[in-house]
Amino acid sequence: MNILVTGANGQLGREMRIVAENSNDNYVFTDVVEVDGLSTVNLDITDIDAIRTIVKDCAINCIINCAAFTNVDAAENNETLAEVLNSEAPKNLAIVMKEVCGLLLHISTDYVFGGNTYNIPCQEDQKGTPTGVYGFSKLRGEENIISIGCNHVIIRTAWLYSEFGKNFVKTMLNLTATKSQLKVVFDQVGTPTYAYDLAVVVRVIIEDYKNSANSWGKGGIYHFSNEGVCSWFDFAKMIVEYAGNTVCDIQPTHSYEFPSPVKRPAFSVLDKTKIKETFDIKIPYWTASLKRCMLNMGVIK
């Protein structure tokens, strides 16, 4: 297959590059941001004609959409941009994939939930209840893809981190290296996701699609994160433990001590039963994946 990856220089995009190294498929990596040493085709996914051109020129069969406006706080003051990137751009990709009978694999988020109080894992058919611009724009992106009717897989994920870019793991490593005490919220609960594990599952889904494309009926919405449940406080404590940091004292605190322009989901654990059963996959526990990531970063010797 000829596969196009958008947002290829972000966290998941970088991991897709690694996973693609052992693939027989032909990948075209696109982004609007250049990174030294990475071969990247410039593609603005808000321009449907530009998408049509590259899909035609490269005979693209599948698009993996890793691009998004992901700054949750900044989205509150940039609603138009968030809407264009998170809602309208996925619609463009869906339209073009429908025109060529291709597959769109789109990455969404746990932020489509959060408005209702619950304490059981969120399922795929649960009503979206976003609490801010970011979540609403991502939910509309999902709805746009579904309404277009192309072959699609939407994967909602959460608390993404990797060796690349900016993420919670890197932030905690930097802060705890310079501070004697740090407060981290304990009243927001979810599950971390190692971007490499998500990239591997994307490949599994694509292989399944390739092997049964003519009669493939596995499209729809899926959830993926690593296994287990933790708070941001628990996540930070494990990062520090693996790093061997015995100096910084991490203390639990409430969310209200860190004012934010948007209310974050208090409980956004994702139920992953559907993706595990449909594609026969086993998902690593979050602490094991965190350790592998920190080994790859060179933090653990």
C-alpha positions as a Markdown table, in Angstrom:
| # | Residue | x | y | z |
|---|---|---|---|---|
| 1 | Met | 0.0 | 0.0 | 0.0 |
| 2 | Asn | 0.9 | 3.6 | -0.4 |
| 3 | Ile | 0.3 | 5.3 | 3.0 |
| 4 | Leu | 0.4 | 9.0 | 3.8 |
| 5 | Val | 1.1 | 10.2 | 7.3 |
| 6 | Thr | 0.1 | 13.7 | 8.4 |
| 7 | Gly | 1.7 | 15.3 | 11.4 |
| 8 | Ala | 4.7 | 13.1 | 10.8 |
| 9 | Asn | 7.0 | 15.2 | 12.9 |
| 10 | Gly | 4.9 | 15.0 | 16.1 |
| 11 | Gln | 5.0 | 12.4 | 18.8 |
| 12 | Leu | 2.9 | 9.7 | 17.1 |
| 13 | Gly | 4.2 | 10.6 | 13.6 |
| 14 | Arg | 7.8 | 10.1 | 14.8 |
| 15 | Glu | 6.9 | 6.7 | 16.2 |
| 16 | Met | 5.1 | 5.8 | 12.9 |
| 17 | Arg | 8.4 | 6.5 | 11.1 |
| 18 | Ile | 10.1 | 3.9 | 13.3 |
| 19 | Val | 7.3 | 1.3 | 12.8 |
| 20 | Ala | 7.4 | 1.9 | 9.1 |
| 21 | Glu | 11.0 | 0.9 | 8.8 |
| 22 | Asn | 10.1 | -2.7 | 8.9 |
| 23 | Ser | 7.1 | -2.4 | 6.6 |
| 24 | Asn | 6.8 | -3.4 | 2.9 |
| 25 | Asp | 4.4 | -0.5 | 2.3 |
| 26 | Asn | 5.5 | 2.8 | 0.9 |
| 27 | Tyr | 5.1 | 5.7 | 3.3 |
| 28 | Val | 4.9 | 9.4 | 2.5 |
| 29 | Phe | 5.5 | 11.5 | 5.6 |
| 30 | Thr | 4.0 | 15.0 | 5.6 |
| 31 | Asp | 3.9 | 17.9 | 8.0 |
| 32 | Val | 3.9 | 21.7 | 8.0 |
| 33 | Val | 6.9 | 21.7 | 10.4 |
| 34 | Glu | 10.4 | 20.8 | 9.2 |
| 35 | Val | 12.7 | 18.8 | 11.5 |
| 36 | Asp | 16.4 | 18.5 | 10.7 |
| 37 | Gly | 17.3 | 15.0 | 9.5 |
| 38 | Leu | 13.7 | 13.9 | 8.7 |
| 39 | Ser | 12.5 | 13.6 | 5.1 |
| 40 | Thr | 9.2 | 15.5 | 5.1 |
| 41 | Val | 6.8 | 16.5 | 2.4 |
| 42 | Asn | 5.0 | 19.8 | 3.2 |
| 43 | Leu | 1.3 | 19.4 | 3.2 |
| 44 | Asp | -1.4 | 21.7 | 4.5 |
| 45 | Ile | -4.4 | 19.5 | 5.3 |
| 46 | Thr | -6.7 | 22.5 | 5.5 |
| 47 | Asp | -6.2 | 22.7 | 1.7 |
| 48 | Ile | -8.3 | 20.0 | 0.1 |
| 49 | Asp | -6.8 | 20.5 | -3.4 |
| 50 | Ala | -3.4 | 20.0 | -2.0 |
| 51 | Ile | -4.5 | 16.7 | -0.4 |
| 52 | Arg | -6.1 | 15.6 | -3.7 |
| 53 | Thr | -2.9 | 16.4 | -5.6 |
| 54 | Ile | -0.6 | 14.4 | -3.3 |
| 55 | Val | -3.0 | 11.5 | -3.1 |
| 56 | Lys | -3.2 | 11.3 | -6.9 |
| 57 | Asp | 0.5 | 11.8 | -7.5 |
| 58 | Cys | 1.5 | 9.2 | -4.9 |
| 59 | Ala | -1.4 | 6.8 | -5.5 |
| 60 | Ile | -2.3 | 6.9 | -1.8 |
| 61 | Asn | -4.5 | 4.1 | -0.5 |
| 62 | Cys | -4.5 | 5.1 | 3.2 |
| 63 | Ile | -4.0 | 8.2 | 5.3 |
| 64 | Ile | -3.0 | 8.1 | 8.9 |
| 65 | Asn | -4.0 | 11.4 | 10.4 |
| 66 | Cys | -1.7 | 12.3 | 13.3 |
| 67 | Ala | -2.1 | 16.1 | 12.8 |
| 68 | Ala | -4.1 | 18.2 | 15.3 |
| 69 | Phe | -4.2 | 21.4 | 17.3 |
| 70 | Thr | -3.4 | 19.7 | 20.7 |
| 71 | Asn | -2.7 | 22.6 | 23.0 |
| 72 | Val | -5.8 | 22.3 | 25.2 |
| 73 | Asp | -5.4 | 25.6 | 27.1 |
| 74 | Ala | -4.5 | 27.6 | 24.0 |
| 75 | Ala | -7.5 | 26.2 | 22.1 |
| 76 | Glu | -9.8 | 28.3 | 24.4 |
| 77 | Asn | -8.4 | 31.5 | 22.8 |
| 78 | Asn | -7.9 | 30.0 | 19.3 |
| 79 | Glu | -11.3 | 28.4 | 18.6 |
| 80 | Thr | -11.3 | 29.1 | 14.9 |
| 81 | Leu | -7.8 | 27.5 | 14.4 |
| 82 | Ala | -8.7 | 24.5 | 16.5 |
| 83 | Glu | -11.9 | 24.0 | 14.6 |
| 84 | Val | -10.1 | 24.2 | 11.2 |
| 85 | Leu | -7.3 | 21.8 | 12.2 |
| 86 | Asn | -9.4 | 19.4 | 14.3 |
| 87 | Ser | -12.7 | 19.4 | 12.6 |
| 88 | Glu | -12.5 | 20.7 | 9.0 |
| 89 | Ala | -9.2 | 19.2 | 8.1 |
| 90 | Pro | -10.3 | 15.6 | 9.0 |
| 91 | Lys | -13.3 | 16.2 | 6.8 |
| 92 | Asn | -11.1 | 17.1 | 3.9 |
| 93 | Leu | -9.1 | 13.9 | 4.4 |
| 94 | Ala | -12.3 | 11.9 | 4.5 |
| 95 | Ile | -13.7 | 13.4 | 1.3 |
| 96 | Val | -10.5 | 12.6 | -0.6 |
| 97 | Met | -10.2 | 9.1 | 0.8 |
| 98 | Lys | -13.8 | 8.5 | -0.2 |
| 99 | Glu | -13.0 | 9.7 | -3.7 |
| 100 | Val | -10.3 | 7.0 | -4.1 |
| 101 | Cys | -12.0 | 4.3 | -2.0 |
| 102 | Gly | -9.2 | 4.5 | 0.5 |
| 103 | Leu | -8.9 | 4.2 | 4.3 |
| 104 | Leu | -8.7 | 7.1 | 6.7 |
| 105 | Leu | -7.2 | 6.2 | 10.1 |
| 106 | His | -7.8 | 9.2 | 12.4 |
| 107 | Ile | -6.4 | 9.8 | 15.9 |
| 108 | Ser | -8.8 | 11.3 | 18.4 |
| 109 | Thr | -8.8 | 11.9 | 22.1 |
| 110 | Asp | -10.3 | 11.1 | 25.5 |
| 111 | Tyr | -11.2 | 14.9 | 25.7 |
| 112 | Val | -14.4 | 14.1 | 23.8 |
| 113 | Phe | -15.5 | 13.0 | 27.3 |
| 114 | Gly | -15.4 | 14.7 | 30.7 |
| 115 | Gly | -18.6 | 16.7 | 31.0 |
| 116 | Asn | -20.5 | 14.0 | 32.9 |
| 117 | Thr | -19.5 | 12.4 | 36.2 |
| 118 | Tyr | -18.8 | 8.6 | 36.0 |
| 119 | Asn | -16.2 | 6.2 | 37.3 |
| 120 | Ile | -16.3 | 3.3 | 34.8 |
| 121 | Pro | -14.2 | 3.2 | 31.7 |
| 122 | Cys | -15.6 | 5.1 | 28.7 |
| 123 | Gln | -16.9 | 3.0 | 25.8 |
| 124 | Glu | -16.9 | 3.9 | 22.1 |
| 125 | Asp | -20.6 | 4.4 | 21.9 |
| 126 | Gln | -20.8 | 6.6 | 24.9 |
| 127 | Lys | -22.1 | 10.1 | 24.2 |
| 128 | Gly | -19.4 | 12.7 | 23.8 |
| 129 | Thr | -19.5 | 15.4 | 26.6 |
| 130 | Pro | -16.5 | 17.7 | 26.0 |
| 131 | Thr | -15.6 | 20.4 | 28.5 |
| 132 | Gly | -13.7 | 22.8 | 26.2 |
| 133 | Val | -12.9 | 23.9 | 22.7 |
| 134 | Tyr | -10.3 | 21.2 | 22.1 |
| 135 | Gly | -12.6 | 18.4 | 23.0 |
| 136 | Phe | -15.5 | 19.9 | 21.0 |
| 137 | Ser | -13.4 | 20.4 | 17.9 |
| 138 | Lys | -12.1 | 16.8 | 18.1 |
| 139 | Leu | -15.6 | 15.4 | 18.5 |
| 140 | Arg | -16.8 | 17.4 | 15.5 |
| 141 | Gly | -13.9 | 16.0 | 13.5 |
| 142 | Glu | -15.1 | 12.5 | 14.3 |
| 143 | Glu | -18.6 | 13.4 | 13.3 |
| 144 | Asn | -17.4 | 14.9 | 10.1 |
| 145 | Ile | -15.5 | 11.8 | 9.1 |
| 146 | Ile | -18.5 | 9.5 | 9.9 |
| 147 | Ser | -20.9 | 11.8 | 7.9 |
| 148 | Ile | -18.7 | 11.6 | 4.8 |
| 149 | Gly | -18.9 | 7.9 | 4.8 |
| 150 | Cys | -15.4 | 6.9 | 3.8 |
| 151 | Asn | -13.7 | 3.7 | 5.0 |
| 152 | His | -12.4 | 4.9 | 8.4 |
| 153 | Val | -11.0 | 3.9 | 11.8 |
| 154 | Ile | -11.1 | 6.5 | 14.5 |
| 155 | Ile | -8.8 | 5.8 | 17.5 |
| 156 | Arg | -9.4 | 7.7 | 20.7 |
| 157 | Thr | -6.3 | 7.8 | 22.9 |
| 158 | Ala | -5.1 | 9.6 | 26.0 |
| 159 | Trp | -2.1 | 11.0 | 27.9 |
| 160 | Leu | 0.2 | 10.5 | 25.0 |
| 161 | Tyr | 4.0 | 10.5 | 25.6 |
| 162 | Ser | 7.1 | 9.4 | 23.8 |
| 163 | Glu | 10.8 | 10.1 | 23.3 |
| 164 | Phe | 9.9 | 12.9 | 21.0 |
| 165 | Gly | 8.4 | 16.4 | 21.4 |
| 166 | Lys | 6.9 | 17.9 | 24.5 |
| 167 | Asn | 5.0 | 15.7 | 26.9 |
| 168 | Phe | 4.4 | 14.9 | 30.6 |
| 169 | Val | 7.3 | 12.5 | 31.0 |
| 170 | Lys | 9.9 | 15.0 | 29.7 |
| 171 | Thr | 8.3 | 17.8 | 31.7 |
| 172 | Met | 8.5 | 15.8 | 34.9 |
| 173 | Leu | 12.1 | 14.7 | 34.3 |
| 174 | Asn | 13.1 | 18.4 | 33.8 |
| 175 | Leu | 11.2 | 19.7 | 36.8 |
| 176 | Thr | 12.2 | 17.0 | 39.2 |
| 177 | Ala | 15.8 | 17.4 | 38.3 |
| 178 | Thr | 15.8 | 21.1 | 39.5 |
| 179 | Lys | 13.2 | 21.1 | 42.3 |
| 180 | Ser | 13.3 | 19.7 | 45.8 |
| 181 | Gln | 9.5 | 19.5 | 45.9 |
| 182 | Leu | 6.7 | 19.3 | 43.3 |
| 183 | Lys | 2.9 | 19.2 | 43.5 |
| 184 | Val | 1.0 | 17.1 | 41.0 |
| 185 | Val | -2.7 | 16.7 | 40.7 |
| 186 | Phe | -4.2 | 13.4 | 42.0 |
| 187 | Asp | -7.9 | 14.1 | 41.2 |
| 188 | Gln | -7.6 | 13.5 | 37.4 |
| 189 | Val | -7.5 | 9.8 | 36.5 |
| 190 | Gly | -6.8 | 8.1 | 33.2 |
| 191 | Thr | -4.2 | 6.0 | 31.5 |
| 192 | Pro | -0.9 | 7.0 | 29.9 |
| 193 | Thr | -0.2 | 5.9 | 26.3 |
| 194 | Tyr | 3.2 | 5.3 | 24.9 |
| 195 | Ala | 3.0 | 6.6 | 21.4 |
| 196 | Tyr | 5.1 | 3.7 | 20.0 |
| 197 | Asp | 2.5 | 1.2 | 21.3 |
| 198 | Leu | -0.2 | 3.1 | 19.5 |
| 199 | Ala | 1.9 | 3.2 | 16.3 |
| 200 | Val | 2.2 | -0.6 | 16.4 |
| 201 | Val | -1.5 | -1.0 | 16.8 |
| 202 | Val | -2.0 | 1.3 | 13.8 |
| 203 | Arg | 0.2 | -1.0 | 11.8 |
| 204 | Val | -1.8 | -4.0 | 13.0 |
| 205 | Ile | -5.1 | -2.4 | 11.8 |
| 206 | Ile | -3.6 | -1.5 | 8.4 |
| 207 | Glu | -2.3 | -5.1 | 7.9 |
| 208 | Asp | -5.8 | -6.4 | 8.8 |
| 209 | Tyr | -7.3 | -4.0 | 6.3 |
| 210 | Lys | -4.9 | -5.0 | 3.6 |
| 211 | Asn | -5.6 | -8.7 | 4.1 |
| 212 | Ser | -9.3 | -8.4 | 3.7 |
| 213 | Ala | -9.9 | -5.0 | 2.0 |
| 214 | Asn | -12.7 | -6.3 | -0.3 |
| 215 | Ser | -14.9 | -7.5 | 2.6 |
| 216 | Trp | -13.5 | -5.5 | 5.5 |
| 217 | Gly | -16.1 | -4.6 | 8.0 |
| 218 | Lys | -14.0 | -3.4 | 11.0 |
| 219 | Gly | -14.3 | 0.3 | 10.5 |
| 220 | Gly | -15.6 | 2.6 | 13.2 |
| 221 | Ile | -14.4 | 4.1 | 16.5 |
| 222 | Tyr | -12.0 | 2.3 | 18.8 |
| 223 | His | -10.2 | 3.2 | 22.1 |
| 224 | Phe | -6.5 | 2.7 | 22.8 |
| 225 | Ser | -4.3 | 3.5 | 25.7 |
| 226 | Asn | -2.0 | 1.3 | 27.7 |
| 227 | Glu | -3.5 | -1.0 | 30.3 |
| 228 | Gly | -4.2 | 0.1 | 33.9 |
| 229 | Val | -5.4 | 3.3 | 35.7 |
| 230 | Cys | -3.5 | 6.0 | 37.5 |
| 231 | Ser | -3.6 | 9.7 | 38.4 |
| 232 | Trp | -1.2 | 12.3 | 37.1 |
| 233 | Phe | 0.4 | 12.1 | 40.6 |
| 234 | Asp | 0.9 | 8.3 | 40.3 |
| 235 | Phe | 2.3 | 8.8 | 36.8 |
| 236 | Ala | 4.8 | 11.4 | 38.1 |
| 237 | Lys | 5.8 | 9.2 | 41.0 |
| 238 | Met | 6.6 | 6.3 | 38.6 |
| 239 | Ile | 8.7 | 8.6 | 36.3 |
| 240 | Val | 10.8 | 9.7 | 39.2 |
| 241 | Glu | 11.2 | 6.2 | 40.6 |
| 242 | Tyr | 12.4 | 4.9 | 37.2 |
| 243 | Ala | 14.7 | 7.9 | 36.8 |
| 244 | Gly | 16.3 | 7.0 | 40.2 |
| 245 | Asn | 15.5 | 10.5 | 41.6 |
| 246 | Thr | 15.5 | 10.4 | 45.4 |
| 247 | Val | 15.8 | 14.1 | 45.9 |
| 248 | Cys | 12.5 | 15.6 | 44.6 |
| 249 | Asp | 9.5 | 15.1 | 46.9 |
| 250 | Ile | 6.3 | 14.8 | 44.8 |
| 251 | Gln | 3.2 | 15.7 | 46.7 |
| 252 | Pro | -0.5 | 15.1 | 45.6 |
| 253 | Thr | -2.6 | 18.2 | 45.1 |
| 254 | His | -6.1 | 19.2 | 43.8 |
| 255 | Ser | -6.7 | 20.5 | 40.3 |
| 256 | Tyr | -8.0 | 23.8 | 41.7 |
| 257 | Glu | -4.4 | 24.7 | 42.8 |
| 258 | Phe | -3.5 | 24.9 | 39.1 |
| 259 | Pro | -6.1 | 27.2 | 37.5 |
| 260 | Ser | -6.8 | 26.4 | 33.8 |
| 261 | Pro | -9.0 | 28.0 | 31.2 |
| 262 | Val | -10.6 | 24.6 | 30.5 |
| 263 | Lys | -11.9 | 22.0 | 32.9 |
| 264 | Arg | -10.1 | 18.7 | 32.2 |
| 265 | Pro | -11.8 | 15.3 | 32.5 |
| 266 | Ala | -11.7 | 14.0 | 36.1 |
| 267 | Phe | -12.0 | 10.4 | 34.9 |
| 268 | Ser | -11.2 | 9.5 | 31.3 |
| 269 | Val | -10.1 | 5.9 | 31.5 |
| 270 | Leu | -10.8 | 4.3 | 28.1 |
| 271 | Asp | -12.4 | 0.8 | 27.7 |
| 272 | Lys | -10.3 | -1.1 | 25.2 |
| 273 | Thr | -12.3 | -4.3 | 25.0 |
| 274 | Lys | -13.4 | -3.6 | 21.4 |
| 275 | Ile | -10.0 | -3.0 | 19.9 |
| 276 | Lys | -8.4 | -6.0 | 21.7 |
| 277 | Glu | -11.1 | -8.4 | 20.6 |
| 278 | Thr | -11.5 | -7.1 | 17.0 |
| 279 | Phe | -7.8 | -7.1 | 16.2 |
| 280 | Asp | -6.6 | -9.8 | 18.6 |
| 281 | Ile | -4.1 | -7.6 | 20.4 |
| 282 | Lys | -2.5 | -7.6 | 23.8 |
| 283 | Ile | -1.9 | -4.1 | 25.3 |
| 284 | Pro | 1.1 | -3.5 | 27.6 |
| 285 | Tyr | 0.6 | -2.3 | 31.2 |
| 286 | Trp | 1.4 | 1.4 | 31.5 |
| 287 | Thr | 4.3 | 1.1 | 33.8 |
| 288 | Ala | 6.1 | -1.4 | 31.5 |
| 289 | Ser | 5.6 | 0.9 | 28.5 |
| 290 | Leu | 6.9 | 3.9 | 30.5 |
| 291 | Lys | 10.0 | 2.0 | 31.5 |
| 292 | Arg | 10.6 | 1.0 | 27.8 |
| 293 | Cys | 10.3 | 4.6 | 26.7 |
| 294 | Met | 12.7 | 5.9 | 29.4 |
| 295 | Leu | 15.1 | 3.2 | 28.4 |
| 296 | Asn | 14.9 | 4.4 | 24.8 |
| 297 | Met | 15.5 | 8.0 | 26.1 |
| 298 | Gly | 18.6 | 6.9 | 27.9 |
| 299 | Val | 17.2 | 7.9 | 31.3 |
| 300 | Ile | 17.4 | 4.4 | 32.6 |
| 301 | Lys | 20.8 | 2.8 | 32.2 |
